[in-house]
Coordinates of C-alpha atoms in Angstrom, one line a residue:
Chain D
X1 CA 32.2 -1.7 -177.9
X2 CA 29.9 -0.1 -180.5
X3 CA 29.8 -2.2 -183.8
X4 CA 27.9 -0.2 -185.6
X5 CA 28.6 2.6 -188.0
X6 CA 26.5 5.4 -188.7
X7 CA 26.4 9.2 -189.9
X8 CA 26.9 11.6 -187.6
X9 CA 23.2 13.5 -189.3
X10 CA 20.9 13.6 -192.2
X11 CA 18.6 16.2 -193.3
X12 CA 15.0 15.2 -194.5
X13 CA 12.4 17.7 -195.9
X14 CA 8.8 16.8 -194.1
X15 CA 6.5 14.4 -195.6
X16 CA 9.3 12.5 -197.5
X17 CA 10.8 9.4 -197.1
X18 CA 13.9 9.0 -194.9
X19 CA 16.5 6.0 -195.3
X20 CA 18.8 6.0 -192.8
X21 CA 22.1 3.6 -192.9
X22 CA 24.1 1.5 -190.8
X23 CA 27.0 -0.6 -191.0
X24 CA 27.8 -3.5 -189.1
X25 CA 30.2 -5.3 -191.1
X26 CA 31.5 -7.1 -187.9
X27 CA 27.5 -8.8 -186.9
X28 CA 27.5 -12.5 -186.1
X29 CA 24.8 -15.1 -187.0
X30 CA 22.9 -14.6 -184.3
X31 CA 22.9 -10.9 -183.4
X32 CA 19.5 -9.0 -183.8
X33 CA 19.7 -5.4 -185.3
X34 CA 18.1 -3.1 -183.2
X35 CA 17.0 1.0 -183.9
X36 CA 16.0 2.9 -181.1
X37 CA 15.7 7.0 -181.1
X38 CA 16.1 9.2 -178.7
X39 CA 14.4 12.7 -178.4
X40 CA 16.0 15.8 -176.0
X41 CA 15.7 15.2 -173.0
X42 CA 14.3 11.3 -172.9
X43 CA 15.3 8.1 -172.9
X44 CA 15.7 6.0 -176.3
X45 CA 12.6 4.7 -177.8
X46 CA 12.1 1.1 -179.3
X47 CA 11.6 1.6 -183.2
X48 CA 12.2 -1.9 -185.0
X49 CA 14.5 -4.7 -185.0
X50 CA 15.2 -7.5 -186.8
X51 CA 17.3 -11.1 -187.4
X52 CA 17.3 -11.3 -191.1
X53 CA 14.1 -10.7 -192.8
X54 CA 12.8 -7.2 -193.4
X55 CA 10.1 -6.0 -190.8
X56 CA 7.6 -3.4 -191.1
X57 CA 5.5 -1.9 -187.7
X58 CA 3.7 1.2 -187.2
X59 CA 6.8 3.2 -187.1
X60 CA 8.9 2.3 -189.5
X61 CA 10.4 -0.5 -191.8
X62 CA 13.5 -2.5 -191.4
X63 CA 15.7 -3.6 -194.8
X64 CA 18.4 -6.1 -193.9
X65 CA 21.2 -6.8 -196.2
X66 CA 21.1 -10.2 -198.0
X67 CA 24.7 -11.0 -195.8
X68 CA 23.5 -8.5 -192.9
X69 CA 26.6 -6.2 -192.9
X70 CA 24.3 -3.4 -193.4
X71 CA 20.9 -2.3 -192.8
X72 CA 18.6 0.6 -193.3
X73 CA 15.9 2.5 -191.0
X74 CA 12.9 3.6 -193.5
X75 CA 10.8 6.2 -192.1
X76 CA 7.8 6.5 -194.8
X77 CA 7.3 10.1 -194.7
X78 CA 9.5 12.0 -192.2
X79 CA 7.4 14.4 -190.0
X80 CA 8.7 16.9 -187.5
X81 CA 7.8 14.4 -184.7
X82 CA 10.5 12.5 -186.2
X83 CA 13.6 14.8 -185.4
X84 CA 15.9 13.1 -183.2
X85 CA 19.2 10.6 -182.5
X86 CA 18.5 7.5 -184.4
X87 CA 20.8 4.4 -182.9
X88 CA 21.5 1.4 -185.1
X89 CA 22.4 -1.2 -182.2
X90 CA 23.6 -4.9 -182.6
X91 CA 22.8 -7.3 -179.2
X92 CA 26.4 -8.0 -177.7
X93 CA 25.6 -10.9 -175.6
X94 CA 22.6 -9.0 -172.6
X95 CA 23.5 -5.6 -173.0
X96 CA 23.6 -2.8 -176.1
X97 CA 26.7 -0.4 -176.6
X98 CA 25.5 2.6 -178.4
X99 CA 27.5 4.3 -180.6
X100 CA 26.9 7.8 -181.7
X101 CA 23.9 7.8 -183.8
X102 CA 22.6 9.7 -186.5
X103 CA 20.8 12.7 -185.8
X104 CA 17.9 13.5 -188.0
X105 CA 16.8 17.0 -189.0
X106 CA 13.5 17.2 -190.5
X107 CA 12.9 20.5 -192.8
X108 CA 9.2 21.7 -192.6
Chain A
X1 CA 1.5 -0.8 -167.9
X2 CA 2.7 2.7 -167.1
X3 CA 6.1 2.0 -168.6
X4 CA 9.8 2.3 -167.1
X5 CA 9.8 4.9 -163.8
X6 CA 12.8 6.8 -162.5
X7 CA 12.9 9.0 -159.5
X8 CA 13.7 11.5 -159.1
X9 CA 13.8 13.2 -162.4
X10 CA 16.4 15.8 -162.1
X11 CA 19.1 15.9 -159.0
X12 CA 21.3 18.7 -157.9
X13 CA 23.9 17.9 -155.3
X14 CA 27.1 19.5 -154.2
X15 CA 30.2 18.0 -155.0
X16 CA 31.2 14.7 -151.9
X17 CA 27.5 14.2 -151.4
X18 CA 26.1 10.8 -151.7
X19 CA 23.3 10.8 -154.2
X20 CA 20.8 7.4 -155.1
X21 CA 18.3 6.9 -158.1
X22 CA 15.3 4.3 -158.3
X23 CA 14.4 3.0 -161.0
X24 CA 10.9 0.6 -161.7
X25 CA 10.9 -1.7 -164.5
X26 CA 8.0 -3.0 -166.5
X27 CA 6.5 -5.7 -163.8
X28 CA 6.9 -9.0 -166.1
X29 CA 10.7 -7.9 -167.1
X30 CA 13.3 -9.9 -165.3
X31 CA 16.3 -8.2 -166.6
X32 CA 16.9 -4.4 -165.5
X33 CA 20.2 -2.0 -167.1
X34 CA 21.4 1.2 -165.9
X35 CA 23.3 3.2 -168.3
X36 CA 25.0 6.5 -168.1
X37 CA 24.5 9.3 -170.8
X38 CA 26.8 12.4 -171.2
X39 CA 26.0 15.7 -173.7
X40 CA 26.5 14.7 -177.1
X41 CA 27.1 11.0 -176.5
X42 CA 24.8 8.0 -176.5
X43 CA 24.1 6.0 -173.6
X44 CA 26.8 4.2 -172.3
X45 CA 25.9 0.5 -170.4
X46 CA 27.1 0.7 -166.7
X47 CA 25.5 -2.7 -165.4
X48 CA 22.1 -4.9 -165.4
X49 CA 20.6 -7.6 -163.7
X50 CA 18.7 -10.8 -163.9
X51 CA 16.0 -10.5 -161.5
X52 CA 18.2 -10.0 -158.0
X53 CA 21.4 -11.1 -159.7
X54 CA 24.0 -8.9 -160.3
X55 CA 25.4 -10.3 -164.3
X56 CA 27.8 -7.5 -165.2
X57 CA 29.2 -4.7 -163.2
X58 CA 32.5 -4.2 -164.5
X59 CA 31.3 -1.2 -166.4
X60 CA 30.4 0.5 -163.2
X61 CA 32.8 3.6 -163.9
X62 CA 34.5 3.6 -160.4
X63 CA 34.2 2.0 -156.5
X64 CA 31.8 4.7 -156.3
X65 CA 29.2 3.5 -158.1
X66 CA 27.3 0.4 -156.7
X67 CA 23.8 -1.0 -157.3
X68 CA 21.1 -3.3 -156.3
X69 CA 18.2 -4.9 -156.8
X70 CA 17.1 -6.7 -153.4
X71 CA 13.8 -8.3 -154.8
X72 CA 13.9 -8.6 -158.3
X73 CA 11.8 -5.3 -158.7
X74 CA 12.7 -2.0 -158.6
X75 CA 16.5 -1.1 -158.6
X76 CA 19.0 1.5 -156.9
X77 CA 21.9 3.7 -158.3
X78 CA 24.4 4.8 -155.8
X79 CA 26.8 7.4 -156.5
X80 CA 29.2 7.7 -153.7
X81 CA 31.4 11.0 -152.9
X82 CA 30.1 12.6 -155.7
X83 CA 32.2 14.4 -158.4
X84 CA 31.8 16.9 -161.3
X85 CA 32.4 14.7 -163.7
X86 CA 29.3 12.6 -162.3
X87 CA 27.1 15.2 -163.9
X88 CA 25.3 13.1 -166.8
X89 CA 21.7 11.7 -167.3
X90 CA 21.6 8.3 -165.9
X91 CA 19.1 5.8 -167.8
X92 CA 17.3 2.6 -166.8
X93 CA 15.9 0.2 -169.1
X94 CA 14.0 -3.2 -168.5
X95 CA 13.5 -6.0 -171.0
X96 CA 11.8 -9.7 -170.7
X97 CA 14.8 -12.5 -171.0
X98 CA 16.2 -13.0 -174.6
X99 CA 18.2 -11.7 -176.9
X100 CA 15.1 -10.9 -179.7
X101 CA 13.5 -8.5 -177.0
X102 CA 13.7 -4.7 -176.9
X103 CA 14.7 -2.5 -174.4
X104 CA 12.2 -0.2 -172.3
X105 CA 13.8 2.7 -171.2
X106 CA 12.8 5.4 -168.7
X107 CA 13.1 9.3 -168.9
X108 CA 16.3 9.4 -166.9
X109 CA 17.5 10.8 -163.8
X110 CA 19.4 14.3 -164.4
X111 CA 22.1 14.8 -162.3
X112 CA 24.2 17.8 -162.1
X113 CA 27.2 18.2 -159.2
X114 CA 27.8 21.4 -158.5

């Protein structure tokens, strides 16, 4: 169900900037691209999402492929804080499959 | 706005017992999704609803599982005749109708069958 590719983790060094990719080579015209993250022992987070343009919030910013087969989570400068699953999520009709995600380690 | 809540947080129960989560979704949500979460694995979608209605349940894993939402509020997980393989971290999540909206999820109900 998942439609997403990711990698299975990334390492970051604090205080860097972290771009994390995803594949969806499969999206349709109207799906919305959706990152969530997901500390031990929570639930996923909201991060971002997006149609087509790229979005920036508090968090994070979104970059969306010109034909939207791919997109990438920027996290400005990574902080501990910021270790966790990252899920790269496409909207399949009302619900999200998850795939795997990519977990992020953050190096102080 | 106090967010997502899920009782109980963590559940122990021995293996045939019946065992049944709550979950309270942001108040102006309409739509409300359980999912299922297992070590190492990312949440897996189970079944949601529009406010009472029932959309989608054939992801419930088994006859075992049922839920409801009787007013369009809050929302129950039953788990039937529990088994070891039940042990996971069931998660809620609410949202406002539309496809451009987030998810709010809740901290999960642990559940371990022992």
């Amino acid at each position: 169900d998942a439609k997403t590719t990711q990698p299975n983790s990334m390492e970051s060094n604090e205080e860097e900037p972290v771009h994390l990719p995803c594949n969806h080579s499969t999206i349709s015209g109207t799906d919305y691209i959706h990152w969530y993250r997901q500390l031990p022992s929570q639930g996923p987070e909201y991060v971002i999402h997006g149609l087509t343009s790229n979005v920036n919030n508090r968090m994070a910013s979104l970059a969306i492929a010109e034909d939207r087969k791919s997109s990438t989570l920027i996290l400005h400068r990574a902080t501990l804080r910021d270790a966790a699953v990252y899920y790269c999520i496409l909207r399949d009709g009302n619900q999200f499959y998850f795939g795997t995600g990519t977990s992020l380690t953050v190096i102080p | 706005d106090t967010g997502v809540s899920q009782n109980p947080r963590h559940k122990i129960t021995k293996r045939g017992q019946n065992v049944t989560f709550r979950c309270d979704p942001i108040s102006e949500h309409n739509r409300l999704y359980w999912y299922r979460q297992t070590l190492g694995q990312g949440p897996e979608f189970l079944t949601y609803f529009q406010n009472e209605a029932q959309l989608e349940k054939s992801r419930l894993l088994s006859d075992r599982f049922s839920a409801e939402r009787p007013k369009g509020s809050f929302s129950t997980l039953e788990i039937q005749r529990t088994e070891q393989g039940d042990s996971a971290m069931y998660l809620c999540a609410s949202s406002p109708g539309g496809s451009a909206y987030g998810y709010t999820f809740g901290s999960g109900t642990r559940l371990t069958v022992v």
